[in-house]
Amino acid sequence: MPKPVFQTKLESADILILRQVDYGESDKIISFLTQSLGKKSGILHGVKKSKSAHLGKAEPLTQGHIFYKERTNSDLVQIRNFEVHANFYSLYSNYQTIVCALYCAELIECCEFPDYESSQFFSLLQHTLKQFATNPSLQTVKTLFELDLLKLLGIAPNLSCCSCGQGVVGVKVFQLDCTSGTLRCPKCPANHQAVVAINSDTLVALDNLYSLTLSQKAYLQWDSAFSRYFQIQYGRSPKSHQLLAHG
């Protein structure tokens, strides 16, 4: 016999939709990041009906205010109402821009963090979406998001010097140890199990992103390093990264 589902008090929060999937003929399940209550998922009813008040409200990156109730014995909250405040539709006009934005949203969804820290992640994603809409350098915006995300998660690698104390200037190529988050120069003990190569020019550029422009080579090198590092740390990779790589 199925367990009864009990509802709690009505909650409300500002949210950003991270993902949506079809559910039945007229509904969608949306996964969203709240500004102060963590990440949630719930069914937005009637969102595909032409006369529904929720029509068009389930698109990823939509920002708004939601009213919902938690339900015991269920991972899905009961959504009572959703008011759209912003939709970032301008990002959808360019393929690479929207793929970068959806990639950032998927990274947030992949991460684990306490509910009380969600405001920091909400602000980071909201700021990044605004930057995608105005900053022509998508690669710089994406890279800054990745670096800031790792800092918020408390797993940012040490990119300023290697594990033996050697600075990044004067050594051409390092290895980033994706397990420990440390750099290894040729003098450091070898560890070939979870490392990616990264050169000093890339490290200098990453440390000066607000004043230097990433070269294509440096961007691709960091993109590969971050992808491997995130996979080692969280055991998964965003599916949208493949679209970035081949778009």
PDB file of N, CA and C in Angstrom, residues 100-169:
ATOM      1  N   CYS A 100      25.829  27.892 -23.920  1.00  0.00           N
ATOM      2  CA  CYS A 100      26.673  28.271 -22.781  1.00  0.00           C
ATOM      3  C   CYS A 100      25.828  28.526 -21.536  1.00  0.00           C
ATOM      4  N   ALA A 101      24.720  29.214 -21.706  1.00  0.00           N
ATOM      5  CA  ALA A 101      23.848  29.534 -20.575  1.00  0.00           C
ATOM      6  C   ALA A 101      23.225  28.269 -19.984  1.00  0.00           C
ATOM      7  N   LEU A 102      22.743  27.371 -20.838  1.00  0.00           N
ATOM      8  CA  LEU A 102      22.150  26.118 -20.358  1.00  0.00           C
ATOM      9  C   LEU A 102      23.199  25.224 -19.696  1.00  0.00           C
ATOM     10  N   TYR A 103      24.417  25.295 -20.209  1.00  0.00           N
ATOM     11  CA  TYR A 103      25.530  24.548 -19.608  1.00  0.00           C
ATOM     12  C   TYR A 103      25.774  25.018 -18.169  1.00  0.00           C
ATOM     13  N   CYS A 104      25.774  26.331 -17.964  1.00  0.00           N
ATOM     14  CA  CYS A 104      25.970  26.877 -16.615  1.00  0.00           C
ATOM     15  C   CYS A 104      24.829  26.453 -15.684  1.00  0.00           C
ATOM     16  N   ALA A 105      23.605  26.470 -16.201  1.00  0.00           N
ATOM     17  CA  ALA A 105      22.458  26.036 -15.402  1.00  0.00           C
ATOM     18  C   ALA A 105      22.577  24.554 -15.044  1.00  0.00           C
ATOM     19  N   GLU A 106      23.054  23.743 -15.989  1.00  0.00           N
ATOM     20  CA  GLU A 106      23.201  22.312 -15.728  1.00  0.00           C
ATOM     21  C   GLU A 106      24.295  22.054 -14.692  1.00  0.00           C
ATOM     22  N   LEU A 107      25.366  22.860 -14.717  1.00  0.00           N
ATOM     23  CA  LEU A 107      26.408  22.715 -13.706  1.00  0.00           C
ATOM     24  C   LEU A 107      25.834  22.949 -12.309  1.00  0.00           C
ATOM     25  N   ILE A 108      25.015  23.987 -12.185  1.00  0.00           N
ATOM     26  CA  ILE A 108      24.370  24.257 -10.887  1.00  0.00           C
ATOM     27  C   ILE A 108      23.528  23.067 -10.455  1.00  0.00           C
ATOM     28  N   GLU A 109      22.809  22.487 -11.398  1.00  0.00           N
ATOM     29  CA  GLU A 109      21.948  21.347 -11.062  1.00  0.00           C
ATOM     30  C   GLU A 109      22.780  20.140 -10.632  1.00  0.00           C
ATOM     31  N   CYS A 110      23.965  19.980 -11.203  1.00  0.00           N
ATOM     32  CA  CYS A 110      24.826  18.844 -10.858  1.00  0.00           C
ATOM     33  C   CYS A 110      25.445  18.979  -9.471  1.00  0.00           C
ATOM     34  N   CYS A 111      25.591  20.207  -9.003  1.00  0.00           N
ATOM     35  CA  CYS A 111      26.303  20.467  -7.747  1.00  0.00           C
ATOM     36  C   CYS A 111      25.453  20.154  -6.520  1.00  0.00           C
ATOM     37  N   GLU A 112      26.137  19.898  -5.435  1.00  0.00           N
ATOM     38  CA  GLU A 112      25.473  19.686  -4.149  1.00  0.00           C
ATOM     39  C   GLU A 112      25.952  20.754  -3.183  1.00  0.00           C
ATOM     40  N   PHE A 113      25.005  21.426  -2.549  1.00  0.00           N
ATOM     41  CA  PHE A 113      25.342  22.448  -1.564  1.00  0.00           C
ATOM     42  C   PHE A 113      24.161  22.619  -0.610  1.00  0.00           C
ATOM     43  N   PRO A 114      24.431  23.096   0.620  1.00  0.00           N
ATOM     44  CA  PRO A 114      23.346  23.265   1.598  1.00  0.00           C
ATOM     45  C   PRO A 114      22.336  24.307   1.123  1.00  0.00           C
ATOM     46  N   ASP A 115      21.086  24.117   1.509  1.00  0.00           N
ATOM     47  CA  ASP A 115      20.029  25.048   1.110  1.00  0.00           C
ATOM     48  C   ASP A 115      20.346  26.479   1.520  1.00  0.00           C
ATOM     49  N   TYR A 116      20.957  26.653   2.698  1.00  0.00           N
ATOM     50  CA  TYR A 116      21.199  28.010   3.197  1.00  0.00           C
ATOM     51  C   TYR A 116      22.269  28.755   2.389  1.00  0.00           C
ATOM     52  N   GLU A 117      22.993  28.044   1.512  1.00  0.00           N
ATOM     53  CA  GLU A 117      23.997  28.689   0.665  1.00  0.00           C
ATOM     54  C   GLU A 117      23.456  29.007  -0.732  1.00  0.00           C
ATOM     55  N   SER A 118      22.203  28.683  -0.984  1.00  0.00           N
ATOM     56  CA  SER A 118      21.672  28.798  -2.341  1.00  0.00           C
ATOM     57  C   SER A 118      21.661  30.233  -2.857  1.00  0.00           C
ATOM     58  N   SER A 119      21.593  31.226  -1.966  1.00  0.00           N
ATOM     59  CA  SER A 119      21.560  32.618  -2.425  1.00  0.00           C
ATOM     60  C   SER A 119      22.825  32.978  -3.201  1.00  0.00           C
ATOM     61  N   GLN A 120      23.963  32.431  -2.796  1.00  0.00           N
ATOM     62  CA  GLN A 120      25.216  32.717  -3.486  1.00  0.00           C
ATOM     63  C   GLN A 120      25.219  32.117  -4.894  1.00  0.00           C
ATOM     64  N   PHE A 121      24.702  30.914  -5.022  1.00  0.00           N
ATOM     65  CA  PHE A 121      24.649  30.258  -6.322  1.00  0.00           C
ATOM     66  C   PHE A 121      23.596  30.925  -7.215  1.00  0.00           C
ATOM     67  N   PHE A 122      22.505  31.355  -6.613  1.00  0.00           N
ATOM     68  CA  PHE A 122      21.464  32.077  -7.348  1.00  0.00           C
ATOM     69  C   PHE A 122      22.035  33.369  -7.918  1.00  0.00           C
ATOM     70  N   SER A 123      22.752  34.122  -7.103  1.00  0.00           N
ATOM     71  CA  SER A 123      23.331  35.392  -7.548  1.00  0.00           C
ATOM     72  C   SER A 123      24.362  35.165  -8.648  1.00  0.00           C
ATOM     73  N   LEU A 124      25.163  34.105  -8.514  1.00  0.00           N
ATOM     74  CA  LEU A 124      26.174  33.800  -9.524  1.00  0.00           C
ATOM     75  C   LEU A 124      25.526  33.476 -10.863  1.00  0.00           C
ATOM     76  N   LEU A 125      24.507  32.619 -10.860  1.00  0.00           N
ATOM     77  CA  LEU A 125      23.854  32.247 -12.110  1.00  0.00           C
ATOM     78  C   LEU A 125      23.119  33.435 -12.718  1.00  0.00           C
ATOM     79  N   GLN A 126      22.421  34.198 -11.902  1.00  0.00           N
ATOM     80  CA  GLN A 126      21.693  35.372 -12.387  1.00  0.00           C
ATOM     81  C   GLN A 126      22.661  36.377 -13.022  1.00  0.00           C
ATOM     82  N   HIS A 127      23.779  36.648 -12.360  1.00  0.00           N
ATOM     83  CA  HIS A 127      24.790  37.571 -12.896  1.00  0.00           C
ATOM     84  C   HIS A 127      25.361  37.049 -14.204  1.00  0.00           C
ATOM     85  N   THR A 128      25.619  35.743 -14.259  1.00  0.00           N
ATOM     86  CA  THR A 128      26.203  35.152 -15.464  1.00  0.00           C
ATOM     87  C   THR A 128      25.251  35.239 -16.651  1.00  0.00           C
ATOM     88  N   LEU A 129      23.971  35.006 -16.427  1.00  0.00           N
ATOM     89  CA  LEU A 129      22.993  35.109 -17.506  1.00  0.00           C
ATOM     90  C   LEU A 129      22.933  36.535 -18.051  1.00  0.00           C
ATOM     91  N   LYS A 130      23.010  37.513 -17.164  1.00  0.00           N
ATOM     92  CA  LYS A 130      23.027  38.909 -17.604  1.00  0.00           C
ATOM     93  C   LYS A 130      24.285  39.211 -18.406  1.00  0.00           C
ATOM     94  N   GLN A 131      25.405  38.608 -18.005  1.00  0.00           N
ATOM     95  CA  GLN A 131      26.653  38.804 -18.735  1.00  0.00           C
ATOM     96  C   GLN A 131      26.600  38.171 -20.118  1.00  0.00           C
ATOM     97  N   PHE A 132      25.991  37.014 -20.219  1.00  0.00           N
ATOM     98  CA  PHE A 132      25.832  36.376 -21.530  1.00  0.00           C
ATOM     99  C   PHE A 132      25.013  37.255 -22.470  1.00  0.00           C
ATOM    100  N   ALA A 133      24.080  38.007 -21.913  1.00  0.00           N
ATOM    101  CA  ALA A 133      23.209  38.859 -22.725  1.00  0.00           C
ATOM    102  C   ALA A 133      23.915  40.128 -23.208  1.00  0.00           C
ATOM    103  N   THR A 134      25.004  40.517 -22.529  1.00  0.00           N
ATOM    104  CA  THR A 134      25.643  41.802 -22.851  1.00  0.00           C
ATOM    105  C   THR A 134      27.112  41.693 -23.240  1.00  0.00           C
ATOM    106  N   ASN A 135      27.796  40.657 -22.760  1.00  0.00           N
ATOM    107  CA  ASN A 135      29.234  40.523 -23.007  1.00  0.00           C
ATOM    108  C   ASN A 135      29.468  39.658 -24.243  1.00  0.00           C
ATOM    109  N   PRO A 136      30.151  40.182 -25.264  1.00  0.00           N
ATOM    110  CA  PRO A 136      30.356  39.397 -26.486  1.00  0.00           C
ATOM    111  C   PRO A 136      31.326  38.230 -26.318  1.00  0.00           C
ATOM    112  N   SER A 137      32.128  38.236 -25.254  1.00  0.00           N
ATOM    113  CA  SER A 137      33.107  37.171 -25.042  1.00  0.00           C
ATOM    114  C   SER A 137      32.487  36.043 -24.231  1.00  0.00           C
ATOM    115  N   LEU A 138      31.824  35.121 -24.905  1.00  0.00           N
ATOM    116  CA  LEU A 138      31.156  34.013 -24.229  1.00  0.00           C
ATOM    117  C   LEU A 138      32.148  33.144 -23.474  1.00  0.00           C
ATOM    118  N   GLN A 139      33.327  32.954 -24.062  1.00  0.00           N
ATOM    119  CA  GLN A 139      34.327  32.094 -23.436  1.00  0.00           C
ATOM    120  C   GLN A 139      34.798  32.666 -22.102  1.00  0.00           C
ATOM    121  N   THR A 140      34.963  33.990 -22.039  1.00  0.00           N
ATOM    122  CA  THR A 140      35.386  34.623 -20.786  1.00  0.00           C
ATOM    123  C   THR A 140      34.300  34.513 -19.725  1.00  0.00           C
ATOM    124  N   VAL A 141      33.045  34.768 -20.106  1.00  0.00           N
ATOM    125  CA  VAL A 141      31.924  34.685 -19.156  1.00  0.00           C
ATOM    126  C   VAL A 141      31.794  33.261 -18.620  1.00  0.00           C
ATOM    127  N   LYS A 142      31.872  32.286 -19.508  1.00  0.00           N
ATOM    128  CA  LYS A 142      31.775  30.878 -19.097  1.00  0.00           C
ATOM    129  C   LYS A 142      32.918  30.497 -18.161  1.00  0.00           C
ATOM    130  N   THR A 143      34.127  30.910 -18.480  1.00  0.00           N
ATOM    131  CA  THR A 143      35.288  30.565 -17.656  1.00  0.00           C
ATOM    132  C   THR A 143      35.202  31.216 -16.282  1.00  0.00           C
ATOM    133  N   LEU A 144      34.791  32.474 -16.220  1.00  0.00           N
ATOM    134  CA  LEU A 144      34.625  33.154 -14.939  1.00  0.00           C
ATOM    135  C   LEU A 144      33.567  32.439 -14.084  1.00  0.00           C
ATOM    136  N   PHE A 145      32.486  31.999 -14.727  1.00  0.00           N
ATOM    137  CA  PHE A 145      31.447  31.262 -14.001  1.00  0.00           C
ATOM    138  C   PHE A 145      32.024  29.987 -13.403  1.00  0.00           C
ATOM    139  N   GLU A 146      32.793  29.242 -14.186  1.00  0.00           N
ATOM    140  CA  GLU A 146      33.364  27.983 -13.712  1.00  0.00           C
ATOM    141  C   GLU A 146      34.308  28.206 -12.534  1.00  0.00           C
ATOM    142  N   LEU A 147      35.155  29.213 -12.632  1.00  0.00           N
ATOM    143  CA  LEU A 147      36.087  29.511 -11.546  1.00  0.00           C
ATOM    144  C   LEU A 147      35.347  29.935 -10.274  1.00  0.00           C
ATOM    145  N   ASP A 148      34.350  30.808 -10.434  1.00  0.00           N
ATOM    146  CA  ASP A 148      33.580  31.267  -9.276  1.00  0.00           C
ATOM    147  C   ASP A 148      32.763  30.134  -8.668  1.00  0.00           C
ATOM    148  N   LEU A 149      32.255  29.247  -9.509  1.00  0.00           N
ATOM    149  CA  LEU A 149      31.474  28.112  -9.011  1.00  0.00           C
ATOM    150  C   LEU A 149      32.348  27.207  -8.142  1.00  0.00           C
ATOM    151  N   LEU A 150      33.556  26.921  -8.599  1.00  0.00           N
ATOM    152  CA  LEU A 150      34.454  26.077  -7.811  1.00  0.00           C
ATOM    153  C   LEU A 150      34.790  26.723  -6.473  1.00  0.00           C
ATOM    154  N   LYS A 151      34.930  28.056  -6.468  1.00  0.00           N
ATOM    155  CA  LYS A 151      35.204  28.759  -5.213  1.00  0.00           C
ATOM    156  C   LYS A 151      34.029  28.630  -4.247  1.00  0.00           C
ATOM    157  N   LEU A 152      32.808  28.811  -4.761  1.00  0.00           N
ATOM    158  CA  LEU A 152      31.632  28.693  -3.902  1.00  0.00           C
ATOM    159  C   LEU A 152      31.490  27.286  -3.334  1.00  0.00           C
ATOM    160  N   LEU A 153      31.863  26.301  -4.127  1.00  0.00           N
ATOM    161  CA  LEU A 153      31.751  24.909  -3.689  1.00  0.00           C
ATOM    162  C   LEU A 153      32.873  24.515  -2.734  1.00  0.00           C
ATOM    163  N   GLY A 154      33.892  25.374  -2.626  1.00  0.00           N
ATOM    164  CA  GLY A 154      35.012  25.079  -1.741  1.00  0.00           C
ATOM    165  C   GLY A 154      35.977  24.058  -2.301  1.00  0.00           C
ATOM    166  N   ILE A 155      35.992  23.884  -3.637  1.00  0.00           N
ATOM    167  CA  ILE A 155      36.880  22.891  -4.256  1.00  0.00           C
ATOM    168  C   ILE A 155      37.731  23.521  -5.352  1.00  0.00           C
ATOM    169  N   ALA A 156      37.964  24.828  -5.252  1.00  0.00           N
ATOM    170  CA  ALA A 156      38.764  25.501  -6.276  1.00  0.00           C
ATOM    171  C   ALA A 156      40.196  24.973  -6.237  1.00  0.00           C
ATOM    172  N   PRO A 157      40.757  24.581  -7.383  1.00  0.00           N
ATOM    173  CA  PRO A 157      42.143  24.112  -7.398  1.00  0.00           C
ATOM    174  C   PRO A 157      43.110  25.270  -7.160  1.00  0.00           C
ATOM    175  N   ASN A 158      44.275  24.961  -6.638  1.00  0.00           N
ATOM    176  CA  ASN A 158      45.313  25.968  -6.443  1.00  0.00           C
ATOM    177  C   ASN A 158      46.076  26.127  -7.753  1.00  0.00           C
ATOM    178  N   LEU A 159      45.816  27.212  -8.454  1.00  0.00           N
ATOM    179  CA  LEU A 159      46.425  27.438  -9.759  1.00  0.00           C
ATOM    180  C   LEU A 159      47.557  28.466  -9.706  1.00  0.00           C
ATOM    181  N   SER A 160      47.970  28.850  -8.496  1.00  0.00           N
ATOM    182  CA  SER A 160      49.005  29.884  -8.356  1.00  0.00           C
ATOM    183  C   SER A 160      50.410  29.309  -8.217  1.00  0.00           C
ATOM    184  N   CYS A 161      50.517  28.083  -7.736  1.00  0.00           N
ATOM    185  CA  CYS A 161      51.830  27.446  -7.620  1.00  0.00           C
ATOM    186  C   CYS A 161      51.635  25.941  -7.545  1.00  0.00           C
ATOM    187  N   CYS A 162      52.703  25.196  -7.788  1.00  0.00           N
ATOM    188  CA  CYS A 162      52.586  23.747  -7.759  1.00  0.00           C
ATOM    189  C   CYS A 162      52.784  23.230  -6.340  1.00  0.00           C
ATOM    190  N   SER A 163      52.629  21.945  -6.143  1.00  0.00           N
ATOM    191  CA  SER A 163      52.655  21.362  -4.806  1.00  0.00           C
ATOM    192  C   SER A 163      54.021  21.463  -4.139  1.00  0.00           C
ATOM    193  N   CYS A 164      55.079  21.668  -4.924  1.00  0.00           N
ATOM    194  CA  CYS A 164      56.416  21.807  -4.330  1.00  0.00           C
ATOM    195  C   CYS A 164      56.779  23.261  -4.080  1.00  0.00           C
ATOM    196  N   GLY A 165      55.855  24.195  -4.391  1.00  0.00           N
ATOM    197  CA  GLY A 165      56.100  25.606  -4.145  1.00  0.00           C
ATOM    198  C   GLY A 165      56.582  26.393  -5.339  1.00  0.00           C
ATOM    199  N   GLN A 166      56.801  25.741  -6.458  1.00  0.00           N
ATOM    200  CA  GLN A 166      57.251  26.415  -7.679  1.00  0.00           C
ATOM    201  C   GLN A 166      56.144  27.302  -8.237  1.00  0.00           C
ATOM    202  N   GLY A 167      56.474  28.558  -8.553  1.00  0.00           N
ATOM    203  CA  GLY A 167      55.492  29.454  -9.159  1.00  0.00           C
ATOM    204  C   GLY A 167      55.193  29.059 -10.587  1.00  0.00           C
ATOM    205  N   VAL A 168      54.172  29.663 -11.165  1.00  0.00           N
ATOM    206  CA  VAL A 168      53.760  29.275 -12.513  1.00  0.00           C
ATOM    207  C   VAL A 168      54.639  29.894 -13.593  1.00  0.00           C
ATOM    208  N   VAL A 169      55.386  30.952 -13.255  1.00  0.00           N
ATOM    209  CA  VAL A 169      56.270  31.588 -14.223  1.00  0.00           C
ATOM    210  C   VAL A 169      57.598  30.838 -14.262  1.00  0.00           C
TER     211      VAL A 169
END
